[in-house]
XYZ file of C-alpha atoms in Angstrom:
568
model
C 0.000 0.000 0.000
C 1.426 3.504 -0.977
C 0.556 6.559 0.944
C 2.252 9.838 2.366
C 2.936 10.622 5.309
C 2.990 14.062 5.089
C 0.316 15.182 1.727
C -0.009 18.702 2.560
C 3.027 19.502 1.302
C 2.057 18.511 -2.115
C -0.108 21.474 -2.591
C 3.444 22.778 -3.771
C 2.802 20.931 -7.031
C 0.350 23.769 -8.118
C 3.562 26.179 -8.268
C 4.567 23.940 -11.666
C 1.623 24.944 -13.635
C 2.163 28.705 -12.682
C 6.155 28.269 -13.589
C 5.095 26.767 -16.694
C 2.657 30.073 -17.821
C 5.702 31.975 -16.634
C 7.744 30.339 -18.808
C 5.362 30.220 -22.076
C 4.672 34.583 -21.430
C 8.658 34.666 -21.237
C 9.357 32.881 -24.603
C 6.463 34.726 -26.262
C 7.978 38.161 -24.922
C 12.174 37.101 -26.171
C 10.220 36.418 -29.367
C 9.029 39.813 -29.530
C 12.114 41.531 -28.550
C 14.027 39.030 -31.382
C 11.418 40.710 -34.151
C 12.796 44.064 -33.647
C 16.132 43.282 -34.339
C 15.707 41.722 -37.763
C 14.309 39.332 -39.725
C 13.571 35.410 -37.689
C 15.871 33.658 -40.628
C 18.614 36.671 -40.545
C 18.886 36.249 -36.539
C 19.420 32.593 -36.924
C 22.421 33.031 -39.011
C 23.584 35.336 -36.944
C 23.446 33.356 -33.878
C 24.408 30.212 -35.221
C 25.346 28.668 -31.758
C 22.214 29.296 -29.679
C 19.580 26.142 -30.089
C 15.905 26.769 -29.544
C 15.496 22.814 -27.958
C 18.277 22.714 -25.374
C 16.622 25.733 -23.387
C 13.594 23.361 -23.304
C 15.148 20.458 -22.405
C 16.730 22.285 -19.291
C 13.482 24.004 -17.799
C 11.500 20.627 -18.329
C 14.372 19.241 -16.250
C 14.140 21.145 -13.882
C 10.481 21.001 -13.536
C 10.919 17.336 -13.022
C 13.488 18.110 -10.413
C 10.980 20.038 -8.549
C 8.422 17.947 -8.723
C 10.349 14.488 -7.079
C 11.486 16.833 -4.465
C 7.958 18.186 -3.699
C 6.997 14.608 -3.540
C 10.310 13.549 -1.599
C 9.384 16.067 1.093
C 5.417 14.556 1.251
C 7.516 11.317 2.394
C 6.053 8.717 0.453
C 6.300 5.205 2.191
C 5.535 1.595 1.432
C 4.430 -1.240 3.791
C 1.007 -2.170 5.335
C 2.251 -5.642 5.122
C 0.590 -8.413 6.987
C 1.633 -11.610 8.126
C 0.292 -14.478 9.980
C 2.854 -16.073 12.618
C 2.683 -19.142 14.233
C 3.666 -18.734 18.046
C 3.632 -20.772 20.924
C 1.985 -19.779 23.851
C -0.890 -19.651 25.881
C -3.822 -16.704 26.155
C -4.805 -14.761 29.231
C -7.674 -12.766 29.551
C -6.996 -10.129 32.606
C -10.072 -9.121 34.747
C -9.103 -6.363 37.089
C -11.532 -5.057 39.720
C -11.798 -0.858 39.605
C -13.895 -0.789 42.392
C -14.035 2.437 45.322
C -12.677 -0.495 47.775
C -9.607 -0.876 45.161
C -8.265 2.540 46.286
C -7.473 1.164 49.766
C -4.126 1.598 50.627
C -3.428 -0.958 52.461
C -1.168 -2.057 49.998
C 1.294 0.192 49.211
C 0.643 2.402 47.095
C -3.023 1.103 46.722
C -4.814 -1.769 45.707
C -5.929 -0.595 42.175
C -1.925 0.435 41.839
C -0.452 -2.604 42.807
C -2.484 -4.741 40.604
C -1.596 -2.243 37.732
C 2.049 -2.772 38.530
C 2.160 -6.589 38.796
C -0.203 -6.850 35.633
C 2.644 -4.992 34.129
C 5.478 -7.258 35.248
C 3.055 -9.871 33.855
C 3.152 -8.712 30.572
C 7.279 -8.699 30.653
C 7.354 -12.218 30.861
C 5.463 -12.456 28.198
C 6.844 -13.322 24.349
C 4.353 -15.452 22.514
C 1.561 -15.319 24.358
C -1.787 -13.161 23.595
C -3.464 -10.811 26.926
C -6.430 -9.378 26.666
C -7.716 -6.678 29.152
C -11.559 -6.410 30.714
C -12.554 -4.046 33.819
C -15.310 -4.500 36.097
C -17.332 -3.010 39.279
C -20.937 -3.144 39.101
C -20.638 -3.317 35.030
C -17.949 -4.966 33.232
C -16.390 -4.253 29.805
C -13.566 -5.252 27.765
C -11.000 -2.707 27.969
C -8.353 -4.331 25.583
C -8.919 -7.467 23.143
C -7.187 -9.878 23.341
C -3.862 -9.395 21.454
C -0.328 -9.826 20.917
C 0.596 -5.934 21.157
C 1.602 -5.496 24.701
C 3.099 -2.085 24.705
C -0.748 -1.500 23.883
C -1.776 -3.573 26.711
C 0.829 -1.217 29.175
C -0.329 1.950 27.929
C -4.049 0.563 28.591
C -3.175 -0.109 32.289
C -2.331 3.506 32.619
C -5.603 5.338 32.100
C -7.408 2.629 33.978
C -9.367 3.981 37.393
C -12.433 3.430 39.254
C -14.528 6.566 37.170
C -14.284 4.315 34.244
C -17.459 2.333 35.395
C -20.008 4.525 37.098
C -21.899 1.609 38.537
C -20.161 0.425 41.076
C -19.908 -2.787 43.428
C -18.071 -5.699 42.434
C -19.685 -8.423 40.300
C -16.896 -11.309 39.653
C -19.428 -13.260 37.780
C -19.920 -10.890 34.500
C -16.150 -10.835 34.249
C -15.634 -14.299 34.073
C -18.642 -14.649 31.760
C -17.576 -11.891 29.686
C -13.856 -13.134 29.569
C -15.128 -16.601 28.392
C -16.369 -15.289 25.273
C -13.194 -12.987 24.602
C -10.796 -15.510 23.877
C -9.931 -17.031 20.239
C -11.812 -20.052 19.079
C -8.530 -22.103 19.597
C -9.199 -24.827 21.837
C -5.455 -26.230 21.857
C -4.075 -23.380 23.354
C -4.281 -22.906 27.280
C -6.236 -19.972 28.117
C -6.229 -18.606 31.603
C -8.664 -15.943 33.444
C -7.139 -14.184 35.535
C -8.946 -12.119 38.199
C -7.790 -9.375 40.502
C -9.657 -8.362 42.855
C -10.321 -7.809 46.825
C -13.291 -10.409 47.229
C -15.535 -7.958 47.778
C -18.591 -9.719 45.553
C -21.377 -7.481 45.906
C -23.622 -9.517 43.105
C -22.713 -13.617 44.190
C -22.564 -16.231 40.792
C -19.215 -16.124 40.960
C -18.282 -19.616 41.955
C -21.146 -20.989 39.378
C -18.766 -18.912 36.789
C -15.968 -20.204 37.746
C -17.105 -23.609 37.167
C -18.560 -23.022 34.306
C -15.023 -21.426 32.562
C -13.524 -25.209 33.868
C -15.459 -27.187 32.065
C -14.767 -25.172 28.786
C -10.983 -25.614 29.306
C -10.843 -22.452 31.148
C -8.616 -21.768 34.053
C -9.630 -19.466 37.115
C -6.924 -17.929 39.273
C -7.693 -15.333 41.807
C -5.497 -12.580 42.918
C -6.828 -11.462 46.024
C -5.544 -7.977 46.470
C -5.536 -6.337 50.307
C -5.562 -6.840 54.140
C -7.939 -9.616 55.318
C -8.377 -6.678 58.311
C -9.327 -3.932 56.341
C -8.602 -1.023 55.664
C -10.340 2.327 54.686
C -10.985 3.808 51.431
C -9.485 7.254 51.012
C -11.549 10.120 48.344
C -10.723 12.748 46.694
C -10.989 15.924 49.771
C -8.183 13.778 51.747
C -11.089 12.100 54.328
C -12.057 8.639 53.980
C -15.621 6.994 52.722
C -18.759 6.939 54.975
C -21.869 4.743 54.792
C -24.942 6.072 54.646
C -25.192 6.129 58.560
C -21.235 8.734 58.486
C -19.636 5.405 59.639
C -16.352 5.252 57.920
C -16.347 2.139 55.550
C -13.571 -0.546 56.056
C -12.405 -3.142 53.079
C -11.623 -6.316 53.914
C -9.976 -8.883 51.889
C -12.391 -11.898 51.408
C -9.905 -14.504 50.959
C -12.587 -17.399 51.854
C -14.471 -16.233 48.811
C -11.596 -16.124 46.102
C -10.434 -19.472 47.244
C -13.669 -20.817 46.203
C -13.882 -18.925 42.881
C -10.478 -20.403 42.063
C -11.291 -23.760 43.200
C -13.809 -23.901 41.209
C -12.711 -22.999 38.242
C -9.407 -25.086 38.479
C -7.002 -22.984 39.282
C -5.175 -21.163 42.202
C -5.207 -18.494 44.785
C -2.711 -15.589 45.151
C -2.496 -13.282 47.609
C -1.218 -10.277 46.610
C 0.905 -8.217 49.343
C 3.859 -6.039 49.308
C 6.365 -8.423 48.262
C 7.056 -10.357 45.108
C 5.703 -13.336 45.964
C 2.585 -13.572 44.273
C 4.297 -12.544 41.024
C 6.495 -15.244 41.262
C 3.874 -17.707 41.711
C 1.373 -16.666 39.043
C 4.356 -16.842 36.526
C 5.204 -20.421 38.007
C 1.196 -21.288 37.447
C 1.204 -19.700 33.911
C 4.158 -21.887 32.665
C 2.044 -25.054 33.670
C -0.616 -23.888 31.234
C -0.688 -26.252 27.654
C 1.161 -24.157 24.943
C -0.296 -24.283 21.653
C 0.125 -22.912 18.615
C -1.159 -19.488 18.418
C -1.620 -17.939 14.914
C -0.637 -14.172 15.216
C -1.749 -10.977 12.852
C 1.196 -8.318 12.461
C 1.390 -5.437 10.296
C 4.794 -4.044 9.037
C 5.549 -0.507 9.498
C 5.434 1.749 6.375
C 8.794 2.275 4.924
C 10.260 5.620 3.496
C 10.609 5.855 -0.548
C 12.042 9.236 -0.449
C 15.919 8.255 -0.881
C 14.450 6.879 -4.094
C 12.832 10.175 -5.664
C 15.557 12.279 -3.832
C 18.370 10.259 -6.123
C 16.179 10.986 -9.336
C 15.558 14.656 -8.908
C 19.592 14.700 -7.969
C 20.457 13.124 -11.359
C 17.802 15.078 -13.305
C 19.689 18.555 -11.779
C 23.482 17.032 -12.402
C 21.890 16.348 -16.239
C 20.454 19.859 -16.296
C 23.606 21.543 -14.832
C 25.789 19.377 -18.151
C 23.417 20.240 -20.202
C 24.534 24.119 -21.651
C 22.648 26.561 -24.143
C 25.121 26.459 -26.824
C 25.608 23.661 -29.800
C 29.246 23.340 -28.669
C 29.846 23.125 -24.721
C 33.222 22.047 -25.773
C 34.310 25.301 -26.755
C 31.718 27.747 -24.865
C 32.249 25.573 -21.331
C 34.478 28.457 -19.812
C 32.639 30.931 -21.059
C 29.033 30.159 -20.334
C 30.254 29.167 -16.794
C 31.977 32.979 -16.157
C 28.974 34.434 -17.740
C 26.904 32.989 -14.994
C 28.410 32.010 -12.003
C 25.708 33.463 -10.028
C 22.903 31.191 -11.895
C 24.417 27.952 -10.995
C 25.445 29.072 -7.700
C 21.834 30.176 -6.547
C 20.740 26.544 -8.355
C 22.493 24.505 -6.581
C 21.777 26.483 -3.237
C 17.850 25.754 -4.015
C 18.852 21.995 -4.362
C 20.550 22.149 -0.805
C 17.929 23.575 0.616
C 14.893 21.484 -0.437
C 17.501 18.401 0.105
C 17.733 19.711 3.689
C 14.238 20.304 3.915
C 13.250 16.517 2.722
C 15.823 15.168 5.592
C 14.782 17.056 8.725
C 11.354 16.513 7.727
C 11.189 13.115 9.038
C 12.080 14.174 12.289
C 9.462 17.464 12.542
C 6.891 14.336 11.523
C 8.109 11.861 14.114
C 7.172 14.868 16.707
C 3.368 14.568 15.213
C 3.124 10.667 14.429
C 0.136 10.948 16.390
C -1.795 12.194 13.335
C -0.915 9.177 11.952
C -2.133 7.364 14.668
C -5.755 9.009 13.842
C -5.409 8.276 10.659
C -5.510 4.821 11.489
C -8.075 4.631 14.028
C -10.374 6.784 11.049
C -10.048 4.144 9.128
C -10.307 1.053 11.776
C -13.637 3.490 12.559
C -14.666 3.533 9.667
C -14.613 -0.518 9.178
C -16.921 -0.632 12.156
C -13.528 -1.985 14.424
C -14.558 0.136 17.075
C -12.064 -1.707 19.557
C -9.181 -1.351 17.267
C -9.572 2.300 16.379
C -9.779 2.743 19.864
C -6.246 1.050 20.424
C -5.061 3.554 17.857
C -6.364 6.753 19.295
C -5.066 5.818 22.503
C -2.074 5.637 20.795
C -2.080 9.037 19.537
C -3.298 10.458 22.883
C -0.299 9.172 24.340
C 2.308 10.631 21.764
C 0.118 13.879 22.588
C -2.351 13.837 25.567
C -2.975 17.736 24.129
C -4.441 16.938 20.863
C -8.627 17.750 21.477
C -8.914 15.504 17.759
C -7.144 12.805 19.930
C -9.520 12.365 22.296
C -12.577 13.340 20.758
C -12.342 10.764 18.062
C -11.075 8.462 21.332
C -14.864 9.222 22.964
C -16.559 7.939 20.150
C -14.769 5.082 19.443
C -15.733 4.016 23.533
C -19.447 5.349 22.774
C -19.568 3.146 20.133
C -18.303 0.280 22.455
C -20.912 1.353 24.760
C -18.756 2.659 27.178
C -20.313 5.513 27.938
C -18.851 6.469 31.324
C -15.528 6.454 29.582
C -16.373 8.386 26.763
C -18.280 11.423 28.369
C -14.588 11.270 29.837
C -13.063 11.944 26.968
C -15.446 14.315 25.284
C -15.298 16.637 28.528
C -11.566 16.403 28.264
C -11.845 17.119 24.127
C -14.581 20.194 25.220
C -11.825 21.462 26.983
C -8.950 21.799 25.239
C -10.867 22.034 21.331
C -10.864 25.916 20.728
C -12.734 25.709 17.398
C -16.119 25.920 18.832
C -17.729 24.201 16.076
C -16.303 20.829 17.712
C -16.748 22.227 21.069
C -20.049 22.063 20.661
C -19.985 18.373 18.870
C -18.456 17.397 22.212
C -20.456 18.729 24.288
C -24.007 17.713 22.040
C -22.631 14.198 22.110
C -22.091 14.327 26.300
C -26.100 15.114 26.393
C -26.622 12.151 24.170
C -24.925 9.827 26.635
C -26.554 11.615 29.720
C -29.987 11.669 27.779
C -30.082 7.705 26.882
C -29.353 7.025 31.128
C -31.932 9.488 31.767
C -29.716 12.120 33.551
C -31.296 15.149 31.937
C -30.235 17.228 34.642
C -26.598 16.773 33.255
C -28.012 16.515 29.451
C -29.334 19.940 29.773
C -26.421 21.120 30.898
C -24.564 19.623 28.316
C -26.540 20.897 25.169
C -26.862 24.443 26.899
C -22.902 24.495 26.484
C -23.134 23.202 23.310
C -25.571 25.960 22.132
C -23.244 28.664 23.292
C -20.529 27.535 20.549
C -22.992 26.477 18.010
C -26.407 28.579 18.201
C -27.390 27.135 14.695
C -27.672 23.824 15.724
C -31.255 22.531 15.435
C -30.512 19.050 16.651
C -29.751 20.252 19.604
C -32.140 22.488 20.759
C -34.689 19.697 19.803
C -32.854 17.536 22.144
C -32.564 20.187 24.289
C -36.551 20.595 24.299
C -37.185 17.301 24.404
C -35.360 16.560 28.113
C -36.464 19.612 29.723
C -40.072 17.648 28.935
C -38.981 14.256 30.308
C -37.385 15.863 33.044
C -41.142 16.780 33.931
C -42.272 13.571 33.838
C -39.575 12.256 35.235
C -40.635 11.950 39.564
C -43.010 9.245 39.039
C -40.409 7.172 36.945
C -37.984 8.065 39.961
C -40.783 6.682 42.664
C -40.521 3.762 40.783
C -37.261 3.306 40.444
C -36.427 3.886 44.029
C -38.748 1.708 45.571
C -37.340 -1.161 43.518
C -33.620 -0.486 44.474
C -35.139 0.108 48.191
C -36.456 -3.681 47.511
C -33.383 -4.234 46.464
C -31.527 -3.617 49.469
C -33.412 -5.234 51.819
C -33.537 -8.460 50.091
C -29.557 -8.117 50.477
C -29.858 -7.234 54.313
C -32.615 -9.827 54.664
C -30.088 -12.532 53.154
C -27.421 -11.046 54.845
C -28.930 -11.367 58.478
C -29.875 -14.777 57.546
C -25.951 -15.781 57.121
C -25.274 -13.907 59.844
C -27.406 -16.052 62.214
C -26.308 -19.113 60.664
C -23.199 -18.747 61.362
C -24.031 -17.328 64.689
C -25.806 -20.729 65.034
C -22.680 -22.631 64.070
C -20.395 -20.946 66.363
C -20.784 -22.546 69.802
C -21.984 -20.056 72.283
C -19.223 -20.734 74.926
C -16.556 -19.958 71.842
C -18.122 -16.484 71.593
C -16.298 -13.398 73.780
C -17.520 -10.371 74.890
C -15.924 -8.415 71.810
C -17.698 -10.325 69.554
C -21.347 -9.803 71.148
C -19.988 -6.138 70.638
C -19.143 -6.023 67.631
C -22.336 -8.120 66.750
C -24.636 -5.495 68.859
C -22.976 -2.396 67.216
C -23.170 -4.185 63.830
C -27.208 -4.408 64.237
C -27.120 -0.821 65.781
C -25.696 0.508 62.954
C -27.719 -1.994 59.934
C -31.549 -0.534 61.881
C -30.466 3.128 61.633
C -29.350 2.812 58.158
C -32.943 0.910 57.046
C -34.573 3.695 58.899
C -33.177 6.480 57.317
C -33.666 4.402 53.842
C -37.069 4.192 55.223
C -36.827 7.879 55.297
C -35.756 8.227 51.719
C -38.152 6.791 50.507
C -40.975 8.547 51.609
C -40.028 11.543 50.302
C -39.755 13.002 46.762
C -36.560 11.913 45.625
C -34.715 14.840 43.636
C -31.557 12.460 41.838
C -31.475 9.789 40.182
C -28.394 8.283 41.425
C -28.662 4.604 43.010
C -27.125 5.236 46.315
C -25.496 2.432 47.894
C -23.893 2.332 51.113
C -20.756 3.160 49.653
């Protein structure tokens, strides 16, 4: 495939045409001058060393010349070539909890950051095998497909956080369903899910996941991240999170729980602390895995063609510069050249120049690759390869996190993913730095689209209001805008509903929830049980009525968000 890397600089081809008039009004006018001296046949004989073609040859020459170096500096380049390789290796699917209890710090420096880093040392060990990425809370999506590109699959682990997934708990049993179906249709090769998390299953189904994933082939290992004592969860003012009652909330590791996830599904349990260890174990469990041929895509970077029409338009200027007016260069040589020193001098000074210009123009292109970059997610976008294009603008975001084309083409490669969370992310970030306020406003217009389809119209409003200030033309969106100040009218009795279904909701968890409690209250002989524990019990229920009473509370009145509020 042949493209340039840098087109724009062959609008300079439009300055041949105008040299060419030039040239043709310049002949006509030394014709003109030529008549006044005498008759056309009289001058000929007069000048019987001048030719009429060479003067020709040497401009079209030089056109030529021009033209390869115009193209020279465009940088053509050859490549796009793919291959299939045969590897051997296994695939791992990666599900990583981004949770609020993630942020604990009870491993340094957090949960969420530790996992990032040993994913990371992961990936170094890697050489044939394929990863794939997916991140989960209350929702889970796939964050990377699986692939063999891990410098893709580091730069991915960056830009991960809990505000990637607005709904938030922790449901283990969507991950491992959803990483079942993101692995190749490969049966030979071992494929491994890995899950990182702090135990904290909000949702339950994970074991009957787990056991599902074994008997397609599927391994389950479980790296439970955190203090089985728990620890706090710090926000954003410096304090820590509160319940619903101002308690402060304290994440515990629930080690019983990922030991039965990865007994089920086959595999093992790490726990993940401070030290090494549990990176040196998951690599000794991944090497046990059945390696199988895995049958990977790669695509060949483009190569520069430029030497090639910079060596032409040097030969065609050497040719010109031999090449002399006169029928006989043998005896006008001296001559001609002290006649015109100055000629040749500045024509070879315009061939250093735009020779200079086509070799530092590689490097002024390396420092905007990412352009390139969004070239190629346009056209994975285009294709409907939503996840690739994404790969690509992430790409380009990291070569230049200041580009607002970057990231807005970023946010709609995740909308189309339906990631929306994400991607009102990245449209916010693209409203701020875009100062054309024609894509200002697309930003913003597409940030009330999101908001409108989950019902926020309080935000949606907001949103199209902004984007009316940079466009005022735009009809689409003052329909839209229109159209959720009216469903924001009707929206209280949807919000009734809604509430009293999550207040169900919640007390069918703190029904089940008191029912294990007094199970295991029932198991645990009463002589075993000390006086810290009946306090910690009585406190527990102290704490569990006042926060149904003040749900109670909620309830009754006229709820003003739409926000599901859990405890934490």
């Amino acid at each position: 495939m042949f493209r340039f890397e840098s087109p724009i600089y062959l609008y300079l081809l439009l300055l041949i045409p105008v040299l060419v008039v030039f040239r043709f009004v310049a002949i006509r006018r030394r014709r003109k001058k030529l008549r006044k001296f005498g008759d056309r046949e009289l001058m000929r004989q007069l000048m019987p060393n001048v030719s009429p073609i060479r003067p020709e040859v040497k401009f079209w020459l030089l056109i030529a010349a021009l033209a390869l170096l115009i193209v020279m500096v465009a940088r053509p380049q050859m490549g796009t070539r793919i291959s299939h390789e045969k590897r051997n290796g296994i695939e791992t699917i990666i599900a990583l909890d981004i949770s609020n209890s993630m942020m604990a710090e009870d491993v340094v420096p957090s949960r969420l950051s530790k996992s990032k880093m040993l994913v990371e040392n992961m990936v170094d060990h890697f050489t044939n095998d394929k990863i794939g990425l997916i991140v989960f809370a209350g929702d889970a999506f796939v964050q990377l497909p699986i692939t063999s590109d891990y410098v893709s699959a580091k730069m991915f682990m960056q830009n991960i956080e809990p505000s990637l997934i607005a709904t938030q708990g922790t449901d283990i049993a969507q991950a491992i369903k959803m990483a079942m179906s993101s692995f190749t249709q490969d049966e030979q090769v071992g494929r491994a899910i890995i899950v990182i998390t702090d135990g904290e299953d909000h949702e339950g189904g994970a074991t009957q996941a787990a056991e599902e994933a074994k008997k397609k082939g599927m391994r389950v290992f479980v790296l439970g991240v955190g203090d089985p004592k728990g620890a706090p969860i710090p926000t954003d003012d410096g304090g820590y999170m509160t319940d619903n009652s101002g308690q402060t909330v304290m994440s515990a590791l629930n080690e019983e729980m990922c030991r039965q996830i990865a007994q089920a599904g086959g595999g093992a349990y790490i726990h993940v602390d401070n030290t090494n260890v549990a990176q040196e174990r998951l690599n000794d469990e991944l090497i046990k895995l059945q390696k199988g041929d895995i049958t990977t895509t790669l695509y060949s970077e483009y190569d520069e063609q430029f030497q090639a029409f910079g060596i032409l338009a040097l030969l065609l200027l050497i040719i010109e510069i031999c090449i002399f007016e006169s029928k006989n260069p043998m005896l006008k040589n001296v001559r001609l050249f002290k006649k015109k020193p100055k000629t040749q001098s500045l024509r070879m000074l315009l061939v250093l120049v735009l020779m200079a210009c086509a070799m530092f123009n590689p490097l002024a292109s390396n420092a905007q690759s990412d352009r390139q970059f969004i070239r190629n997610g346009n056209r994975m976008f285009r294709m409907q390869e939503f996840a690739k294009s994404e790969v690509e603008y992430r790409k380009a975001v990291a070569k230049n996190p200041n580009n607002p084309q970057a990231v807005y083409n970023l946010g709609c490669a995740l909308m189309s993913q339906q990631k929306d969370s994400a991607a009102v992310i990245q449209f916010q970030n693209a409203g701020k730095m875009e100062t054309s306020k024609m894509r200002k406003a697309m930003a913003y217009h597409n940030i009330g689209v999101l908001c409108q389809q989950h019902q926020m119209y309080g935000e949606a409003i907001e949103a199209y209001k902004e984007a009316l200030r940079n466009n005022p033309k735009d009809n689409e969106t003052r329909y839209n805008l229109a159209l959720c100040k009216r469903q924001q009218k009707n929206q209280p009795q949807d919000k009734d509903k809604n509430k009293e279904k999550q207040e169900k909701k919640e007390q069918q968890q703190d029904q089940q929830q008191n029912k294990q409690d007094q199970q295991k209250e029932k198991q645990q002989p009463k002589d075993q049980m000390s006086k810290e524990n009946a306090e910690q019990l009585l406190n527990a229920a102290i704490q569990e009525e006042k926060a149904t009473q003040q749900r109670m509370k909620k309830a009754m009145q006229q709820p003003r968000s739409r926000k599901l509020q859990k405890n934490w």
